Amino acid sequence: MKKRAVLDIDAILDDQDTRIIVCCGAGGVGKTTTAAALGLRAAERGRCAVVLTVDPARRLAQSMGLTELDNTPRLVTSPKGGGQLFAMMLDMKRTFDEIIEAHADPERARQILSNPFYQSLSSSFSGTQEYMAMEKLGQLRRSDEWDLIIVDTPPSRSALDFLDAPERLGRFLDGRFIRLLTAPAKVGGRSAFRLLNAGFGLMAGALTKLLGAQVIKDLQTFVSALDAVFGGFRQRAEMTYKLLQAPGTAFLVVAAPERDAMREASYFVERLAEERMPLAGLVVNRVHVSPTSVLSAARSAAAAEDLESKGEHELTAAVLRLHAGRMQLAAREGREQEHFISAHPTVPVVQVRAMSEDVHDLMGLRQIGDLLASA
């Protein structure tokens, strides 16, 4: 394998200017565990850290010995080093509700929160989870209660969707149909349906026939009530986006040493470069290594076959077969990493060997942290 640039995790965690670490990568590669391990190691090295996860599997809570996590940061541990570790899990709808309550007068907030279209948007609209992750990150940073925020990005195919969320939400709000529904509220004294029928009679009639008058009314009420609130949404999203581009942010791409995951890692690295986001490096999780590389896979398999043909030492033959398989797997993983390094020779990399069992407590997270820093 070509010589690779080595990722120094402790240098990142110890740098007081580093205020945000974003863990991104394909689903199922260990982002949540990596984020939690980084948070614990940072706290044990004196930082006051909070880990924000959007992982609905609740693995973070379990590994930290908590029964559950919610939308409020909870203290996990206060190590001897003087640091503290907090953790929270994004509640998408609760975050949306809090924004509405904070940026609208009580009557307008009541209208929005009770509207069926808002309830659907806040729970399932495409991009809402990613957008709310951006909102929550901005809230945590503005509060200045923690000197390090570690973000475990949403478990979607493209873990960088949260970078696109503000633009996607903006396109939705600026769409022709939304402008049509919002326009009546901006024209004093004229009802929504009079304006719709005057300017867009055919469209209004068709939509009313298709969706029903009450549905159209609910949608128009929802959009009109939100109109004054969404300007703040865009502004805060743009501020958070700029925060992600700032020198105090470090992106860590997390991958498994498998073809699809490494290809996704290459995509993330290229996308971050396009967006001018500060990439710290690549974490390759669950790397398999053999306790001895002296005996090659081919020699091990040949020796096992020889023993089996003689009907001797079945247990030894089985161990040799196991070793051959492990060596072949390690070689395959090495080739996948080589492809990445060849394409991105300047990206620092750290490998985390596969654990014998899943991480389920602080001791396991501490072991992962040690492996992250052992390169």
Short mmCIF file of C-alpha atoms in Angstrom, two decimals, residues 65-278:
data_model
loop_
_atom_site.label_atom_id
_atom_site.label_comp_id
_atom_site.label_asym_id
_atom_site.label_seq_id
_atom_site.Cartn_x
_atom_site.Cartn_y
_atom_site.Cartn_z
CA GLY A 65 -25.13 4.10 29.81
CA LEU A 66 -28.22 6.26 29.39
CA THR A 67 -31.75 4.92 29.02
CA GLU A 68 -32.58 7.51 26.38
CA LEU A 69 -31.54 10.76 24.75
CA ASP A 70 -33.80 13.63 23.76
CA ASN A 71 -33.65 17.13 22.32
CA THR A 72 -31.89 18.55 25.40
CA PRO A 73 -28.17 17.90 26.03
CA ARG A 74 -27.66 15.54 28.98
CA LEU A 75 -24.52 15.23 31.07
CA VAL A 76 -22.89 11.84 30.50
CA THR A 77 -19.67 12.11 32.49
CA SER A 78 -17.26 14.58 34.08
CA PRO A 79 -13.82 12.96 33.83
CA LYS A 80 -10.93 13.79 36.16
CA GLY A 81 -9.26 15.85 33.44
CA GLY A 82 -11.70 18.70 34.05
CA GLY A 83 -13.76 18.22 30.91
CA GLN A 84 -17.40 17.26 30.51
CA LEU A 85 -19.32 15.18 28.01
CA PHE A 86 -22.94 15.89 27.09
CA ALA A 87 -25.06 14.07 24.53
CA MET A 88 -28.39 14.60 22.80
CA MET A 89 -30.46 13.11 20.01
CA LEU A 90 -32.19 15.42 17.54
CA ASP A 91 -35.97 15.48 17.87
CA MET A 92 -36.87 16.83 14.46
CA LYS A 93 -40.46 17.87 15.22
CA ARG A 94 -39.67 19.30 18.67
CA THR A 95 -36.86 21.42 17.17
CA PHE A 96 -39.25 22.71 14.48
CA ASP A 97 -41.89 23.51 17.15
CA GLU A 98 -39.33 25.40 19.25
CA ILE A 99 -38.35 27.54 16.26
CA ILE A 100 -41.97 28.42 15.56
CA GLU A 101 -42.62 29.25 19.22
CA ALA A 102 -39.49 31.42 19.41
CA HIS A 103 -40.05 33.39 16.19
CA ALA A 104 -43.82 33.87 15.98
CA ASP A 105 -46.32 35.62 18.23
CA PRO A 106 -48.48 33.25 20.34
CA GLU A 107 -51.55 33.38 18.06
CA ARG A 108 -49.56 32.84 14.86
CA ALA A 109 -47.61 30.03 16.55
CA ARG A 110 -50.90 28.38 17.59
CA GLN A 111 -52.19 28.56 14.02
CA ILE A 112 -49.02 27.02 12.63
CA LEU A 113 -48.60 24.25 15.20
CA SER A 114 -52.21 23.10 14.89
CA ASN A 115 -52.23 23.15 11.09
CA PRO A 116 -52.29 19.67 9.47
CA PHE A 117 -49.84 20.75 6.76
CA TYR A 118 -47.33 21.90 9.37
CA GLN A 119 -47.70 18.63 11.26
CA SER A 120 -46.90 16.73 8.08
CA LEU A 121 -44.02 19.03 7.08
CA SER A 122 -42.41 18.94 10.52
CA SER A 123 -42.51 15.14 10.62
CA SER A 124 -41.87 13.87 7.12
CA PHE A 125 -41.09 16.55 4.53
CA SER A 126 -37.98 15.67 2.52
CA GLY A 127 -34.99 17.48 3.97
CA THR A 128 -36.66 18.49 7.25
CA GLN A 129 -34.42 16.25 9.35
CA GLU A 130 -31.28 17.61 7.73
CA TYR A 131 -32.51 21.19 8.02
CA MET A 132 -33.33 20.74 11.71
CA ALA A 133 -29.87 19.27 12.27
CA MET A 134 -28.49 22.52 10.86
CA GLU A 135 -30.82 24.54 13.10
CA LYS A 136 -29.83 22.61 16.23
CA LEU A 137 -26.13 22.91 15.42
CA GLY A 138 -26.57 26.66 15.05
CA GLN A 139 -28.42 26.83 18.38
CA LEU A 140 -25.71 24.90 20.21
CA ARG A 141 -22.95 27.05 18.74
CA ARG A 142 -24.72 30.32 19.51
CA SER A 143 -25.31 29.28 23.13
CA ASP A 144 -21.52 28.98 23.60
CA GLU A 145 -22.06 26.52 26.50
CA TRP A 146 -19.70 23.93 24.96
CA ASP A 147 -16.27 24.48 23.51
CA LEU A 148 -16.61 21.45 21.21
CA ILE A 149 -19.69 20.24 19.30
CA ILE A 150 -19.52 16.86 17.57
CA VAL A 151 -22.20 16.15 14.98
CA ASP A 152 -23.24 12.68 13.87
CA THR A 153 -24.90 13.38 10.52
CA PRO A 154 -28.26 11.94 9.39
CA PRO A 155 -28.38 8.26 8.37
CA SER A 156 -29.23 8.85 4.72
CA ARG A 157 -27.59 7.61 1.52
CA SER A 158 -25.93 10.98 1.09
CA ALA A 159 -24.80 12.06 4.53
CA LEU A 160 -24.11 15.51 3.12
CA ASP A 161 -27.81 16.12 2.48
CA PHE A 162 -27.80 18.53 5.41
CA LEU A 163 -25.61 20.85 3.34
CA ASP A 164 -28.36 20.99 0.71
CA ALA A 165 -31.27 21.30 3.14
CA PRO A 166 -31.43 25.13 3.32
CA GLU A 167 -31.42 25.44 -0.46
CA ARG A 168 -34.04 22.68 -0.81
CA LEU A 169 -36.29 24.34 1.74
CA GLY A 170 -35.77 27.68 0.00
CA ARG A 171 -36.77 26.21 -3.36
CA PHE A 172 -39.93 24.81 -1.78
CA LEU A 173 -40.86 28.16 -0.21
CA ASP A 174 -40.04 30.14 -3.34
CA GLY A 175 -41.95 27.79 -5.66
CA ARG A 176 -44.69 29.16 -7.89
CA PHE A 177 -47.49 27.35 -6.06
CA ILE A 178 -46.31 28.54 -2.64
CA ARG A 179 -46.02 32.13 -3.89
CA LEU A 180 -49.53 31.83 -5.28
CA LEU A 181 -50.87 30.74 -1.92
CA THR A 182 -48.88 33.35 -0.01
CA ALA A 183 -49.84 36.27 -2.25
CA PRO A 184 -53.41 36.72 -0.88
CA ALA A 185 -52.12 37.36 2.61
CA LYS A 186 -50.04 40.23 1.27
CA VAL A 187 -52.97 42.01 -0.35
CA GLY A 188 -55.04 43.79 2.28
CA GLY A 189 -58.78 43.20 2.42
CA ARG A 190 -59.09 40.57 -0.32
CA SER A 191 -59.81 36.99 0.53
CA ALA A 192 -57.60 34.18 -0.63
CA PHE A 193 -60.17 32.62 -2.89
CA ARG A 194 -61.23 35.93 -4.51
CA LEU A 195 -57.63 36.59 -5.48
CA LEU A 196 -57.07 33.01 -6.60
CA ASN A 197 -60.23 33.06 -8.68
CA ALA A 198 -59.41 36.45 -10.15
CA GLY A 199 -55.88 35.65 -11.28
CA PHE A 200 -55.78 31.91 -11.39
CA GLY A 201 -59.35 30.75 -11.65
CA LEU A 202 -58.70 27.63 -13.65
CA MET A 203 -55.85 26.49 -11.40
CA ALA A 204 -57.78 27.21 -8.19
CA GLY A 205 -60.82 25.39 -9.51
CA ALA A 206 -58.79 22.38 -10.56
CA LEU A 207 -56.93 22.23 -7.25
CA THR A 208 -60.12 22.63 -5.25
CA LYS A 209 -61.76 19.84 -7.22
CA LEU A 210 -58.71 17.62 -6.82
CA LEU A 211 -57.86 18.30 -3.16
CA GLY A 212 -61.03 19.78 -1.71
CA ALA A 213 -61.79 23.30 -0.49
CA GLN A 214 -60.79 22.57 3.13
CA VAL A 215 -57.41 21.17 2.12
CA ILE A 216 -56.70 24.25 -0.02
CA LYS A 217 -57.78 26.50 2.84
CA ASP A 218 -55.56 24.66 5.34
CA LEU A 219 -52.59 24.88 3.01
CA GLN A 220 -53.13 28.58 2.32
CA THR A 221 -53.50 29.31 6.05
CA PHE A 222 -50.34 27.37 6.80
CA VAL A 223 -48.24 29.14 4.17
CA SER A 224 -49.57 32.57 5.11
CA ALA A 225 -48.83 31.99 8.80
CA LEU A 226 -45.30 30.78 8.04
CA ASP A 227 -44.49 33.57 5.62
CA ALA A 228 -43.08 35.89 8.27
CA VAL A 229 -41.17 33.11 10.01
CA PHE A 230 -39.27 31.55 7.12
CA GLY A 231 -37.10 34.56 6.42
CA GLY A 232 -35.39 33.84 9.73
CA PHE A 233 -35.05 30.18 8.75
CA ARG A 234 -33.07 31.06 5.65
CA GLN A 235 -30.89 33.59 7.46
CA ARG A 236 -29.97 31.18 10.24
CA ALA A 237 -29.30 28.38 7.76
CA GLU A 238 -26.94 30.61 5.81
CA MET A 239 -25.13 31.56 9.03
CA THR A 240 -24.73 27.90 10.02
CA TYR A 241 -23.52 27.05 6.52
CA LYS A 242 -20.82 29.72 6.80
CA LEU A 243 -19.96 28.38 10.26
CA LEU A 244 -19.33 24.96 8.70
CA GLN A 245 -16.90 26.57 6.26
CA ALA A 246 -15.02 28.43 9.00
CA PRO A 247 -11.55 27.39 10.23
CA GLY A 248 -12.95 26.23 13.60
CA THR A 249 -14.81 23.34 11.92
CA ALA A 250 -13.33 19.94 11.04
CA PHE A 251 -15.07 17.37 8.85
CA LEU A 252 -14.23 13.71 9.37
CA VAL A 253 -15.37 11.30 6.67
CA VAL A 254 -16.08 7.86 8.17
CA ALA A 255 -16.01 4.72 6.02
CA ALA A 256 -15.73 0.95 6.22
CA PRO A 257 -13.01 -0.73 4.13
CA GLU A 258 -15.56 -1.96 1.58
CA ARG A 259 -15.96 -0.96 -2.05
CA ASP A 260 -19.27 0.91 -1.79
CA ALA A 261 -18.37 2.68 1.45
CA MET A 262 -14.96 3.78 0.10
CA ARG A 263 -16.58 5.05 -3.09
CA GLU A 264 -19.01 7.06 -0.96
CA ALA A 265 -16.04 8.37 1.03
CA SER A 266 -14.44 9.59 -2.20
CA TYR A 267 -17.69 11.34 -3.11
CA PHE A 268 -17.86 13.03 0.31
CA VAL A 269 -14.26 14.22 0.05
CA GLU A 270 -14.87 15.68 -3.41
CA ARG A 271 -18.15 17.28 -2.38
CA LEU A 272 -16.59 18.88 0.69
CA ALA A 273 -13.86 20.32 -1.51
CA GLU A 274 -16.49 21.77 -3.87
CA GLU A 275 -18.29 23.39 -0.94
CA ARG A 276 -15.00 24.65 0.54
CA MET A 277 -15.61 22.76 3.77
CA PRO A 278 -12.54 22.08 5.96
#
